[in-house]
mmCIF file of C-alpha atoms and ligand atoms in Angstrom:
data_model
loop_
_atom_site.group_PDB
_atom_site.id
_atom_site.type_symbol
_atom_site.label_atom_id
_atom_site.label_comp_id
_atom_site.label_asym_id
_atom_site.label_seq_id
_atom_site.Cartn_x
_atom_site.Cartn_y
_atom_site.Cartn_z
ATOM 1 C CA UNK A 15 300.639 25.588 133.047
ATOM 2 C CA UNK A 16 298.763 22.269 132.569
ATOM 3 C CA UNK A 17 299.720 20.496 129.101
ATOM 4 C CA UNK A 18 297.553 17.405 128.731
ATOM 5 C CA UNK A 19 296.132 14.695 131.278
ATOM 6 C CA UNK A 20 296.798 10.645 130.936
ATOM 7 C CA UNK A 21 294.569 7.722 132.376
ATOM 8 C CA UNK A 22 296.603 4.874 133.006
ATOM 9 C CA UNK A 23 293.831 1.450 132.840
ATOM 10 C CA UNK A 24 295.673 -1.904 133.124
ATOM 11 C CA UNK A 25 293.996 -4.532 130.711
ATOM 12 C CA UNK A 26 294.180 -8.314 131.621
ATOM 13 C CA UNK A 27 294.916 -9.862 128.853
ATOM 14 C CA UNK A 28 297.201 -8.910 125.424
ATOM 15 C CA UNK A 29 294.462 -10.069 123.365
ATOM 16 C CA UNK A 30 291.865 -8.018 124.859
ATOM 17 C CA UNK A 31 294.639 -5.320 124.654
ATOM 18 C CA UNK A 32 294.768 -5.656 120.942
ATOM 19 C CA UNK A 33 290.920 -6.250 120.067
ATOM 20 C CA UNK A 34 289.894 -2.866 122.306
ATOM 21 C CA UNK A 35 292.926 -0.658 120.507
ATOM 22 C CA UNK A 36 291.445 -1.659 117.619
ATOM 23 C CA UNK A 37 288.116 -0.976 118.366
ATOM 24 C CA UNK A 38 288.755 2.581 120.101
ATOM 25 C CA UNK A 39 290.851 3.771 117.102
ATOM 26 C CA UNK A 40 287.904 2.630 114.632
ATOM 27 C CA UNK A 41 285.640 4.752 116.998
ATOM 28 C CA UNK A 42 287.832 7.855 116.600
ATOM 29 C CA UNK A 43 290.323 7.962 118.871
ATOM 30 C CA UNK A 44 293.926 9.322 117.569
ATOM 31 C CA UNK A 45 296.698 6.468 117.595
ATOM 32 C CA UNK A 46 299.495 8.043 120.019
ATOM 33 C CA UNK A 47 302.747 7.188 120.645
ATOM 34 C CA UNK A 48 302.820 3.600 122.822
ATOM 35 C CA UNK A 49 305.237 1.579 124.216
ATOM 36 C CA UNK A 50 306.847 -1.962 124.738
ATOM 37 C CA UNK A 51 309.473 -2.494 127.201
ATOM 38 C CA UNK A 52 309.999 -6.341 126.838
ATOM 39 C CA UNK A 53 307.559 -6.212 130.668
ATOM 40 C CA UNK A 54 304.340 -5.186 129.193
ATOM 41 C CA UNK A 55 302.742 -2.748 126.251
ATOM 42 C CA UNK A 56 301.175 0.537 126.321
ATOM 43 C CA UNK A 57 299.272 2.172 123.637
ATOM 44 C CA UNK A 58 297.964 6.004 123.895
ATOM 45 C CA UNK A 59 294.640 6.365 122.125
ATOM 46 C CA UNK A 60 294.329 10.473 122.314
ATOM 47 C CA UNK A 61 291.453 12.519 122.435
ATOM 48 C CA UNK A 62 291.500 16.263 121.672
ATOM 49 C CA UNK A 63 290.325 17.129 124.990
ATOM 50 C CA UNK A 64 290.372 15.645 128.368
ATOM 51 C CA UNK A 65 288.618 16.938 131.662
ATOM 52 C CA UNK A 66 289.384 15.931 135.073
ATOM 53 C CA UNK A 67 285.818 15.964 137.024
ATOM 54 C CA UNK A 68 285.895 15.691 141.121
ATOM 55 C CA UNK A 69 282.647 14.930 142.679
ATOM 56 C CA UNK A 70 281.351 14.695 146.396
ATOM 57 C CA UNK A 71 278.111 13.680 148.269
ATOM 58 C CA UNK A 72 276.977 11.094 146.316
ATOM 59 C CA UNK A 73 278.650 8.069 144.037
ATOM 60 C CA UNK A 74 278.730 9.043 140.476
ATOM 61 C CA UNK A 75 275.972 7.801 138.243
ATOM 62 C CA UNK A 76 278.792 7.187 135.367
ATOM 63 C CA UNK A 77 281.042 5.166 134.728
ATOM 64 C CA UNK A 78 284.673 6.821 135.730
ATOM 65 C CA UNK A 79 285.986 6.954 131.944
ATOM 66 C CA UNK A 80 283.660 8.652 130.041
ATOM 67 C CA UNK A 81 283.904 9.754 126.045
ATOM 68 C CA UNK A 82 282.224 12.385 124.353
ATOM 69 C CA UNK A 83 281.459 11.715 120.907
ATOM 70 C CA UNK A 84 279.268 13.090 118.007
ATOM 71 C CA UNK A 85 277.044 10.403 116.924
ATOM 72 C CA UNK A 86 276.656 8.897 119.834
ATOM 73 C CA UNK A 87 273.436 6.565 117.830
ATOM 74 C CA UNK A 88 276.524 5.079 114.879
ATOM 75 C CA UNK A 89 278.951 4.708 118.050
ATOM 76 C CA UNK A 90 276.691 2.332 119.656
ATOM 77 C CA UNK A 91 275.674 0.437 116.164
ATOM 78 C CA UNK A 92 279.526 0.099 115.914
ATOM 79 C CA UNK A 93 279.888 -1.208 119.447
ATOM 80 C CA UNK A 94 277.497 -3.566 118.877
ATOM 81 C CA UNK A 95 278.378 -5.189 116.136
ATOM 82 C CA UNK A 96 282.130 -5.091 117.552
ATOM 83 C CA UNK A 97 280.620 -7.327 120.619
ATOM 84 C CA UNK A 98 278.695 -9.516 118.335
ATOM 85 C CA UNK A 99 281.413 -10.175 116.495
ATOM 86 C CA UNK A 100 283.925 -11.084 119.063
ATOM 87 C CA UNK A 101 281.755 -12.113 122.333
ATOM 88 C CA UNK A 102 278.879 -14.460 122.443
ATOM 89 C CA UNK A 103 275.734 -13.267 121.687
ATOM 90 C CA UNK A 104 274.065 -14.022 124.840
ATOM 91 C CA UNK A 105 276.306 -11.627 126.686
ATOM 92 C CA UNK A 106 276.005 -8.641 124.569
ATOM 93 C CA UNK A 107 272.721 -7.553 126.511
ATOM 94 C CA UNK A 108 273.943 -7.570 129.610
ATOM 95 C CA UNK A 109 277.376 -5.841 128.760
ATOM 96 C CA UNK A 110 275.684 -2.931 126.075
ATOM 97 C CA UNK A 111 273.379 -0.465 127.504
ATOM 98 C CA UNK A 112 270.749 1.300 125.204
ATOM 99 C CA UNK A 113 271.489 5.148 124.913
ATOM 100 C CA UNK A 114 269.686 6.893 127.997
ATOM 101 C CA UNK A 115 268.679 10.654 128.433
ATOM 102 C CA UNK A 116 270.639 12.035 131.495
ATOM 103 C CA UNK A 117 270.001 15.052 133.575
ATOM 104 C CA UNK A 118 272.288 16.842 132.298
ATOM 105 C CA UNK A 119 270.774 17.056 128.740
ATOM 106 C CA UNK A 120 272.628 14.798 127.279
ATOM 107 C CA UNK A 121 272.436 10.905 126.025
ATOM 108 C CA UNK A 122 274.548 8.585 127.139
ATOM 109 C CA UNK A 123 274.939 4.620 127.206
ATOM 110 C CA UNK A 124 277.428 1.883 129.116
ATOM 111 C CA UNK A 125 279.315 -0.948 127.807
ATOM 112 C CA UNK A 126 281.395 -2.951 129.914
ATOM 113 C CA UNK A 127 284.269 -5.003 127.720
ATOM 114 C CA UNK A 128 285.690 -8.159 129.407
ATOM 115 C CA UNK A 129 289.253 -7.472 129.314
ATOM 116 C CA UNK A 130 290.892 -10.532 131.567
ATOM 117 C CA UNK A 131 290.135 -8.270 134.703
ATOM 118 C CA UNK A 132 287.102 -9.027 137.050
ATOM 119 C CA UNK A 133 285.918 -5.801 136.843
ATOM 120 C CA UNK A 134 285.828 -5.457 132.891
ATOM 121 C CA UNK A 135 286.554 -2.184 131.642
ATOM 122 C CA UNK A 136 284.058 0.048 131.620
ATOM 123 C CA UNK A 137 283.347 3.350 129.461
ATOM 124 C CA UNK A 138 280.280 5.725 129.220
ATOM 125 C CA UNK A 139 279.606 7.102 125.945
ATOM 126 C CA UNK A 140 277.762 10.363 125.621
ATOM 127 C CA UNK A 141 276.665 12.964 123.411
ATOM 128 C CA UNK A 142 274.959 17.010 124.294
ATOM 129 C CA UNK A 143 271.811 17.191 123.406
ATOM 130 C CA UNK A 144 271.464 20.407 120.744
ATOM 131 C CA UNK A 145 268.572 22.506 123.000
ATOM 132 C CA UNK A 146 267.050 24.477 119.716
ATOM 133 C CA UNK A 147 264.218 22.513 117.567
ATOM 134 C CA UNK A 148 262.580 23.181 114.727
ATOM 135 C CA UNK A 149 263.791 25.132 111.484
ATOM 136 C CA UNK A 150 264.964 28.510 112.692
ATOM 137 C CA UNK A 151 263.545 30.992 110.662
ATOM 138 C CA UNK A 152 267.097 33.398 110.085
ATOM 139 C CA UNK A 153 270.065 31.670 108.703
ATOM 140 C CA UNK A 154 271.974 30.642 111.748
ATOM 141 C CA UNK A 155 275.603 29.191 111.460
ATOM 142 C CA UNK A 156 275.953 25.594 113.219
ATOM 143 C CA UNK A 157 278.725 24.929 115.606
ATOM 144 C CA UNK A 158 280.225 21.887 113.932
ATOM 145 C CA UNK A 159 283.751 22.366 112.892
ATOM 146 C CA UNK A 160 283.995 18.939 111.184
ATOM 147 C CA UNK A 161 285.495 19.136 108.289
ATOM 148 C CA UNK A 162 286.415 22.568 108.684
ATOM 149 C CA UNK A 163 289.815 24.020 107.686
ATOM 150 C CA UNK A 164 291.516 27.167 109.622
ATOM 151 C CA UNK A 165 294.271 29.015 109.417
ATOM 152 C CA UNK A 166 295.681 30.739 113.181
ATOM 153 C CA UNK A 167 297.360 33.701 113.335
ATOM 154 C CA UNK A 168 299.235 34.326 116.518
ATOM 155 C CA UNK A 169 301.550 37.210 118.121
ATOM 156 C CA UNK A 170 304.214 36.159 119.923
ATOM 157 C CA UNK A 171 304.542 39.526 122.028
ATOM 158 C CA UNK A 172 302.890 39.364 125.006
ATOM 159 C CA UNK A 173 302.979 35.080 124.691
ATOM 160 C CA UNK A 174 301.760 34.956 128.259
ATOM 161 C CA UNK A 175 298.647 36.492 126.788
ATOM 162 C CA UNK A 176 298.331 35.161 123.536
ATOM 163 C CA UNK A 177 299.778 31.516 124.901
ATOM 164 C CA UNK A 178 296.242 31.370 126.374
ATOM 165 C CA UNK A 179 294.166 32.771 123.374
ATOM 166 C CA UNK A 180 295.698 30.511 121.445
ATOM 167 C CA UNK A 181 295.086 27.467 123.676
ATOM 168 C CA UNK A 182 291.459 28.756 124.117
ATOM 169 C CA UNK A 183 291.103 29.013 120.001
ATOM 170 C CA UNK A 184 292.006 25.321 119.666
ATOM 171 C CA UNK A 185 289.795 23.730 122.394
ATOM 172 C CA UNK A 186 286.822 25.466 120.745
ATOM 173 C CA UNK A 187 287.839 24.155 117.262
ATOM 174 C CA UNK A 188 288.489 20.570 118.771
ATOM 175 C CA UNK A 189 285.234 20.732 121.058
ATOM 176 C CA UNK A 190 283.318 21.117 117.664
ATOM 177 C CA UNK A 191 285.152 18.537 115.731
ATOM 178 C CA UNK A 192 287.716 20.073 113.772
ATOM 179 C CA UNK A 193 290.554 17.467 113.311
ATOM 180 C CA UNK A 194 294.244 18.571 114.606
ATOM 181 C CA UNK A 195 295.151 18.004 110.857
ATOM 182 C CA UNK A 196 293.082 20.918 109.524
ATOM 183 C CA UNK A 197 294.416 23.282 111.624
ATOM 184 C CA UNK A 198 297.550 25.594 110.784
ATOM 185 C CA UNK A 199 299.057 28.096 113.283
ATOM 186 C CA UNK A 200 301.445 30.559 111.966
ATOM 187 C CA UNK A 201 303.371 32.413 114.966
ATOM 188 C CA UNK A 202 304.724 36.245 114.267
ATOM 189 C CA UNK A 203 306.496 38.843 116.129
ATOM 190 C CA UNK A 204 303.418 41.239 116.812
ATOM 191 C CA UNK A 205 299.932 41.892 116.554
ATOM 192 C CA UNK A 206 301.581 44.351 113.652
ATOM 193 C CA UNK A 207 302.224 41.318 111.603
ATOM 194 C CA UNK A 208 298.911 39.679 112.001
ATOM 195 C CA UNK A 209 297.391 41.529 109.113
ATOM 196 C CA UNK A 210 299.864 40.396 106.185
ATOM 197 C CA UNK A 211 300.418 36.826 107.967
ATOM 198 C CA UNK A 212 296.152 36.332 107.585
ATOM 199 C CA UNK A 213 296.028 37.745 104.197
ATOM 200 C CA UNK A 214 299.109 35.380 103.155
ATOM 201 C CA UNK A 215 297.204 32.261 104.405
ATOM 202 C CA UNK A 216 293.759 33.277 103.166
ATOM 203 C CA UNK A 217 295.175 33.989 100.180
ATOM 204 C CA UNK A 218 296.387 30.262 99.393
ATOM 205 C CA UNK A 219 292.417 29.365 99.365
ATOM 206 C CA UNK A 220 293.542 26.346 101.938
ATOM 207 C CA UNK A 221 291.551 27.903 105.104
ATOM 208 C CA UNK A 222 287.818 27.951 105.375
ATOM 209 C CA UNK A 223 288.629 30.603 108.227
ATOM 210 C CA UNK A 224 291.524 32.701 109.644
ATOM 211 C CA UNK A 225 291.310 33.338 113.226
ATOM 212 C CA UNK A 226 293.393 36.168 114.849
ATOM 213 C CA UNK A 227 294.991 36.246 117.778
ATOM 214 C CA UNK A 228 297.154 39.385 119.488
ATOM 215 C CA UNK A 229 297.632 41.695 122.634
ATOM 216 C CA UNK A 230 297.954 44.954 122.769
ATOM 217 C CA UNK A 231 298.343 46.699 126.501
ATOM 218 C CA UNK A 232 298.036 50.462 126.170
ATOM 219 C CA UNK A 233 300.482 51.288 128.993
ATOM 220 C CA UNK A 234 303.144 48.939 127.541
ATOM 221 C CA UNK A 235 302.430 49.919 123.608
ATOM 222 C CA UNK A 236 303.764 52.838 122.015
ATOM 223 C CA UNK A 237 301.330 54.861 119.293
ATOM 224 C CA UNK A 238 299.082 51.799 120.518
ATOM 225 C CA UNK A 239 296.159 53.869 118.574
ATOM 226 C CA UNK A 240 297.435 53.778 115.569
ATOM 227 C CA UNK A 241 298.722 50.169 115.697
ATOM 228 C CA UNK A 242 295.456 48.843 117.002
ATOM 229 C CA UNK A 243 293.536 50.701 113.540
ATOM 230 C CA UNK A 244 296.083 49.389 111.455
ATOM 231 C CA UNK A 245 295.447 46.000 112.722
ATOM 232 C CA UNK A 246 291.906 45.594 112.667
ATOM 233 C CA UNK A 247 291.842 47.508 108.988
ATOM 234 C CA UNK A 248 294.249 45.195 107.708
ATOM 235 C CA UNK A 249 292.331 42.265 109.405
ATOM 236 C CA UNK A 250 289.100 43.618 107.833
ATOM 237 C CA UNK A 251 290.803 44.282 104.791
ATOM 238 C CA UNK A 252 291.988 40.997 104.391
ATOM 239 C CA UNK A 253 288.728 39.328 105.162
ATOM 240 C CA UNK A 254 286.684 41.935 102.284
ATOM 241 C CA UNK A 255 289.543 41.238 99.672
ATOM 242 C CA UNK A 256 289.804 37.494 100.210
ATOM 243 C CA UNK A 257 285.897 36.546 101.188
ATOM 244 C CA UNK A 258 287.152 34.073 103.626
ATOM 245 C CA UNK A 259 285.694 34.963 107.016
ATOM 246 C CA UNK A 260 288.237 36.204 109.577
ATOM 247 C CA UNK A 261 287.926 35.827 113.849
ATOM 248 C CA UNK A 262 288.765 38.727 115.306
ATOM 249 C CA UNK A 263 290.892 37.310 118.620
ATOM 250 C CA UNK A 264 292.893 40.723 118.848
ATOM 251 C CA UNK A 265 292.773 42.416 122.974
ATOM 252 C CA UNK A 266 292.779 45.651 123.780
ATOM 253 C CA UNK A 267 293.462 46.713 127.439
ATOM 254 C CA UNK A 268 294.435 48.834 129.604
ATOM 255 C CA UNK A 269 296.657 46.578 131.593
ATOM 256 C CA UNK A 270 297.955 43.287 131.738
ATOM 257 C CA UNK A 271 295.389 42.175 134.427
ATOM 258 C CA UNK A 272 292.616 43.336 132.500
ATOM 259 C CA UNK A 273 293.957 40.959 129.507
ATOM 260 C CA UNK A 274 294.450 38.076 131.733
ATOM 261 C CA UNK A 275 291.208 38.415 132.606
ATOM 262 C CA UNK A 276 290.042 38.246 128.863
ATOM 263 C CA UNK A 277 292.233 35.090 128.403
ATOM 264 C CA UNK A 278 290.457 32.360 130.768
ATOM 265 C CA UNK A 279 290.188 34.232 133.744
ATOM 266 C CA UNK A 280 287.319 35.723 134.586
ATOM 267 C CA UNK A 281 286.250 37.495 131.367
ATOM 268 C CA UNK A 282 285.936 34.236 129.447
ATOM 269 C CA UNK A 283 288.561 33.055 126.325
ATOM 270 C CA UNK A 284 288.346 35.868 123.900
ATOM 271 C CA UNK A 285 290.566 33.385 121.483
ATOM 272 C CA UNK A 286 287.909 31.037 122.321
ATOM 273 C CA UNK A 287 284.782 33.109 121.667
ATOM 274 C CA UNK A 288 287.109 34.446 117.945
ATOM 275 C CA UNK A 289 287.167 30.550 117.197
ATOM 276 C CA UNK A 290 283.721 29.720 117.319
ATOM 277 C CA UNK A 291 283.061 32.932 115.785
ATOM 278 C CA UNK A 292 284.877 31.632 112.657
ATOM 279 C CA UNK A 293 283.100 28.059 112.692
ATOM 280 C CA UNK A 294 279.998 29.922 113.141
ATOM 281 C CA UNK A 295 280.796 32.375 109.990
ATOM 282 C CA UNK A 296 281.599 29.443 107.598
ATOM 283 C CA UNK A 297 279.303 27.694 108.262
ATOM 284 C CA UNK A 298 276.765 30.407 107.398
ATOM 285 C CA UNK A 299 278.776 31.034 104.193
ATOM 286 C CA UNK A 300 278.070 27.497 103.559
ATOM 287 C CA UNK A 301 274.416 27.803 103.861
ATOM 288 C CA UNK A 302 273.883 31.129 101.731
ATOM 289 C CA UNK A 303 276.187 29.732 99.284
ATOM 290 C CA UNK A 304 274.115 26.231 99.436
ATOM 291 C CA UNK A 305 270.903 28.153 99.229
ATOM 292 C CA UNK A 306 272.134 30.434 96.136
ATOM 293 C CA UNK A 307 273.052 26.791 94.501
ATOM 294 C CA UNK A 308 269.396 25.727 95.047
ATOM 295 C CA UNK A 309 267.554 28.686 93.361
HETATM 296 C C1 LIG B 613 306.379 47.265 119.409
HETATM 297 C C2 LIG B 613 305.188 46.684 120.066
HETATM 298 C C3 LIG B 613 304.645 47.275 121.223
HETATM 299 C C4 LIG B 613 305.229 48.496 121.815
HETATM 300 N N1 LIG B 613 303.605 46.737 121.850
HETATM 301 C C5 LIG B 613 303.050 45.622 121.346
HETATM 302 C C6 LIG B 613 301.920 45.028 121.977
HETATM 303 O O1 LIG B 613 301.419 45.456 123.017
HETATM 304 N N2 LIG B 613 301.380 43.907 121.405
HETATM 305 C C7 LIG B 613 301.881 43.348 120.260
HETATM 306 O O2 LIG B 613 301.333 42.326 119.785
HETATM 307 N N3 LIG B 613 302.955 43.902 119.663
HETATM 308 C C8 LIG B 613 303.543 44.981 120.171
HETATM 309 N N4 LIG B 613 304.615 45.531 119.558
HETATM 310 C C9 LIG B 613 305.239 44.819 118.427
HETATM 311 C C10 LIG B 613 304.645 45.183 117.085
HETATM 312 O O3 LIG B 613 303.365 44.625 116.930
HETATM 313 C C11 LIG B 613 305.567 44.649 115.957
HETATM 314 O O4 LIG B 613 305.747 43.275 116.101
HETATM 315 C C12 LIG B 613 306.949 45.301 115.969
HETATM 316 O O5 LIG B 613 306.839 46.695 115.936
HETATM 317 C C13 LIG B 613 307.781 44.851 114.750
HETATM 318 O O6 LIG B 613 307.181 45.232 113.550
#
């Protein structure tokens, strides 16, 4: 299975090295492990996602490393002022770009950093444009995990299933912001365990959300029935007794095809879809809660 993805860029100069670190980790970027080997220096700046994007037909419009960001308005203040303060002035215009609409509902701008090579390195910044306007007239939850906390809960039987679920889970919390450091995964024999393992972290008040994750194949599963209504009333239970909202990530099939299909094949992530369920359910609780605290 894929793991992870790494762009190599050579920059010309050590300085330049140093100054656009600096700069990338003030952005956001996580500080990864680098390297010095007496012959040059490496540094990994990590991202919680990466996406490799062919193309044919026609040159791309972007520049080939691009970075999604929230904010993308404070990311380009920051850039700014970064390239005020370190190049001349007069340069900044042509090096900056103002951020554009695309076509592919987004904004995005350019900024090409002279970096001792003749090409300069160049990123694109960009940011998805949010498609709803106005006020909408139920309470909706937003999809911003920022600043969220969550507790996972995943079986290890049937790890070729819940492997994915779980992988699917943390891509939607990262997608939406949530930080690597608020998010706890607890591992546990079976989707039997689930139940106790939720309660036990929801109980420690630590978790905005518990998400769920578990496989049960009714071939392979003995008394599957009564495990899978144990499971979901003891998820359900937990979530009632504790109030803290809890994603429901547990399959149910028939066979193990039919739950590879539910984790990233052709059914969609269902530990995906469980995560943002959770983001979406606190931050609903948020906004009754914030709403009670205004009346
Ligand atoms: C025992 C069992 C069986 C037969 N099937 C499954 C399954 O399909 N999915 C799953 O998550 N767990 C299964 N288990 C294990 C139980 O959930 C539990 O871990 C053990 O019975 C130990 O308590």
């Amino acid at each position: 299975m894929i793991k992870g993805m790494t762009l190599v860029r050579e920059i010309g100069s050590a300085d330049a090295f140093d100054r656009l670190n600096r700069l990338l980790l003030s952005l956001g970027f996580e500080q990864g492990r680098g390297w010095d080997d007496g012959t040059g220096r490496g540094a990994a700046l990590l991202a919680p996602l990466g996406n490799l994007e062919l193309m044919t037909g026609r040159a791309p419009a972007v520049p080939a490393i691009l970075i999604e960001v929230n904010g993308l308005d404070a990311i380009h203040t920051a850039v700014h002022q970064w390239m005020m303060a370190n190049l001349r002035s007069e340069e900044v215009e042509s090096l900056l770009g103002a951020p554009e609409l695309t076509h592919w509902n987004s904004r995005l701008f350019t900024v090409k950093f002279p970096d001792g090579t003749p090409e300069g390195l160049r990123l694109g910044f960009w940011q998805s444009e949010n498609p709803l306007h106005g006020k909408p007239v139920a309470i909706e939850g937003d999809l911003s995990a920022a600043g969220m906390r969550f507790g996972i809960v995943t079986a290890r039987w049937n790890a070729v299933i819940t492997d994915r679920l779980l992988q699917g889970a943390l891509d939607a919390i990262y997608r939406s912001g949530g930080a690597k450091a608020d998010v706890e995964i607890v591992r546990v024999p079976g989707a039997w365990e689930v139940p106790s393992a939720a309660r036990s972290l929801a109980e420690t008040k630590r978790f905005d959300a518990i998400v769920t994750l578990a496989c049960l194949i009714r071939g392979e599963t003995a008394h599957y029935e009564a495990i899978y209504n144990e499971v979901a009333r003891g998820i359900g239970q937990s979530q009632q007794d504790t109030g803290i909202p809890h994603a429901f990530g547990v399959l149910t099939c028939e066979t193990l095809e039919q739950a590879l299909d539910r984790a990233g094949i052709k059914a969609g992530n269902k530990g995906f879809e469980a995560a943002i369920a959770a983001i979406e359910m606190v931050s609903i609780q948020r906004k009754i809660k914030a709403q009670e605290g205004g009346k």
